[in-house]
Structure formats: structure tokens, C-alpha cells
Amino acid sequence: MEVVFTDAALERLQNRMQGKKGSLKLKHDTEGCGCVVSGIPALWLVEKPEDNDTKILTNGPDLYMDYNTEVFFDEKMTIDATAGNHFSLKSPSEILNSAMKYYDKTEQNTGS
């Protein structure tokens, strides 16, 4: 699996992370969805990858994902910055999330 960050996405990530330590995770977020199949992609800043996380090849920061959720993503994807301080996640065949949110899930979180 490979994820390419656009320059705009890399700049926005740098601004959002503000030098915080942690690992970036592409999360299949199911909170409030009712079913694992209904999850939506999100970017999480976590303290460290979990044992079941897989490292994804990128042109930017290290990015991880829970190996059990790989089925919900495409082999090649792009993350771009969009209006409203969100990100988009797309592949050559589809838009997976046009308004992907970023969440700071670290202990250093001051309200993201």
C-alpha cells in the first residue's frame, strides 16, 4: 500500500501537528457509525503505533494503519488538503473521503 501526500497536505499536517511527537495513523473510524463496514477514513495523531499496525509507504511522514482495516482502502491513494481545514483521501478509482478529519489522540492533546 502506498499513500502520496500533496505539498498542500504536508504543509497543513505540519501546521496541525505543531511539532508534537507521535505517529500518524490512517484510521478506519467507526465511532458512532454502528457497524464496522460503515466506518470513515480519518487521520489520527497517536502516541505510538500499536502492535497490529502496518507501516504504509509514503512520500511524507511515517503513516500507519491497523492491518485488519486494509480491506477498506485502495492500494494507491493520495491525501490532499481541502477547504475547511480538512483533507481528502482518494485513489485512482474513487474518493474515499472528501472531508477527512484530523484528530490529535495523544496525551499532549489540547483540543484538536
XYZ file of C-alpha atoms in Angstrom:
112
model
C 0.000 0.000 0.000
C 1.205 3.497 -0.847
C -0.034 6.960 0.127
C 1.176 10.131 -1.589
C 0.779 13.412 0.292
C 0.405 16.548 -1.815
C 2.529 19.568 -0.872
C -0.602 21.295 0.452
C -1.422 18.287 2.654
C 2.130 18.137 4.015
C 2.017 21.844 4.884
C -1.364 21.516 6.589
C -0.198 18.449 8.550
C 2.865 20.319 9.730
C 0.639 23.171 10.934
C -1.785 20.792 12.675
C 0.909 18.725 14.368
C 2.826 21.837 15.512
C 5.948 19.859 16.354
C 4.090 17.358 18.563
C 5.640 13.939 18.967
C 3.649 10.946 17.851
C 2.753 8.748 14.914
C 0.276 9.476 12.183
C -2.353 6.805 11.630
C -4.823 6.348 8.768
C -7.808 5.171 10.750
C -10.967 3.419 9.593
C -13.036 5.290 12.188
C -16.232 3.512 13.211
C -17.109 5.616 16.268
C -20.802 6.473 16.054
C -21.241 4.535 12.801
C -22.971 1.488 14.270
C -21.144 -1.011 12.062
C -17.520 -1.640 11.120
C -18.439 -1.566 7.413
C -19.839 1.964 7.808
C -16.564 3.491 9.033
C -14.966 6.566 7.504
C -11.271 7.338 6.958
C -9.645 9.789 9.365
C -6.124 10.876 10.263
C -5.155 10.359 13.891
C -2.051 11.544 15.673
C -1.351 8.819 18.249
C 1.455 8.457 20.771
C 2.865 5.366 19.050
C 1.795 2.654 16.600
C 0.014 -0.369 18.036
C 1.317 -3.916 17.674
C -1.199 -4.691 14.904
C -0.374 -1.567 12.858
C 1.265 -1.788 9.460
C 3.573 0.930 8.153
C 2.427 2.426 4.853
C 4.866 3.631 2.202
C 4.593 7.436 1.830
C 6.448 10.439 0.457
C 5.996 12.206 3.791
C 5.678 11.368 7.468
C 5.509 7.806 8.713
C 1.938 6.588 8.384
C 0.394 3.508 9.969
C -2.873 1.626 9.741
C -4.454 -1.283 11.581
C -3.756 -4.259 9.321
C -7.328 -5.528 9.884
C -8.738 -2.457 8.129
C -6.638 -2.599 4.940
C -9.637 -4.072 3.107
C -11.411 -0.690 3.346
C -8.635 1.149 1.480
C -7.101 1.059 -2.008
C -3.568 0.023 -2.883
C -2.566 3.537 -4.062
C -4.068 6.647 -2.506
C -3.471 10.391 -2.315
C -4.041 12.694 0.647
C -4.647 16.342 -0.237
C -5.669 19.441 1.711
C -9.220 20.704 1.140
C -11.316 23.682 2.164
C -12.462 23.840 5.744
C -9.141 22.636 7.165
C -9.861 19.033 6.171
C -8.070 16.526 3.981
C -9.267 14.420 1.074
C -8.385 10.774 0.572
C -8.686 9.484 -2.959
C -7.427 6.737 -5.210
C -7.351 6.490 -8.994
C -10.773 4.794 -8.871
C -12.686 6.631 -6.128
C -12.880 9.341 -3.486
C -12.733 7.582 -0.128
C -13.371 10.737 1.926
C -13.619 14.275 0.570
C -13.612 15.861 4.052
C -11.312 13.658 6.102
C -10.737 14.970 9.613
C -7.552 15.076 11.668
C -7.686 14.150 15.354
C -4.962 14.555 17.965
C -5.310 11.439 20.152
C -2.094 11.964 22.135
C -1.876 12.896 25.808
C -0.462 16.233 24.649
C -3.808 16.999 23.031
C -5.081 20.465 23.827
C -8.300 20.142 21.844
C -8.000 19.413 18.161
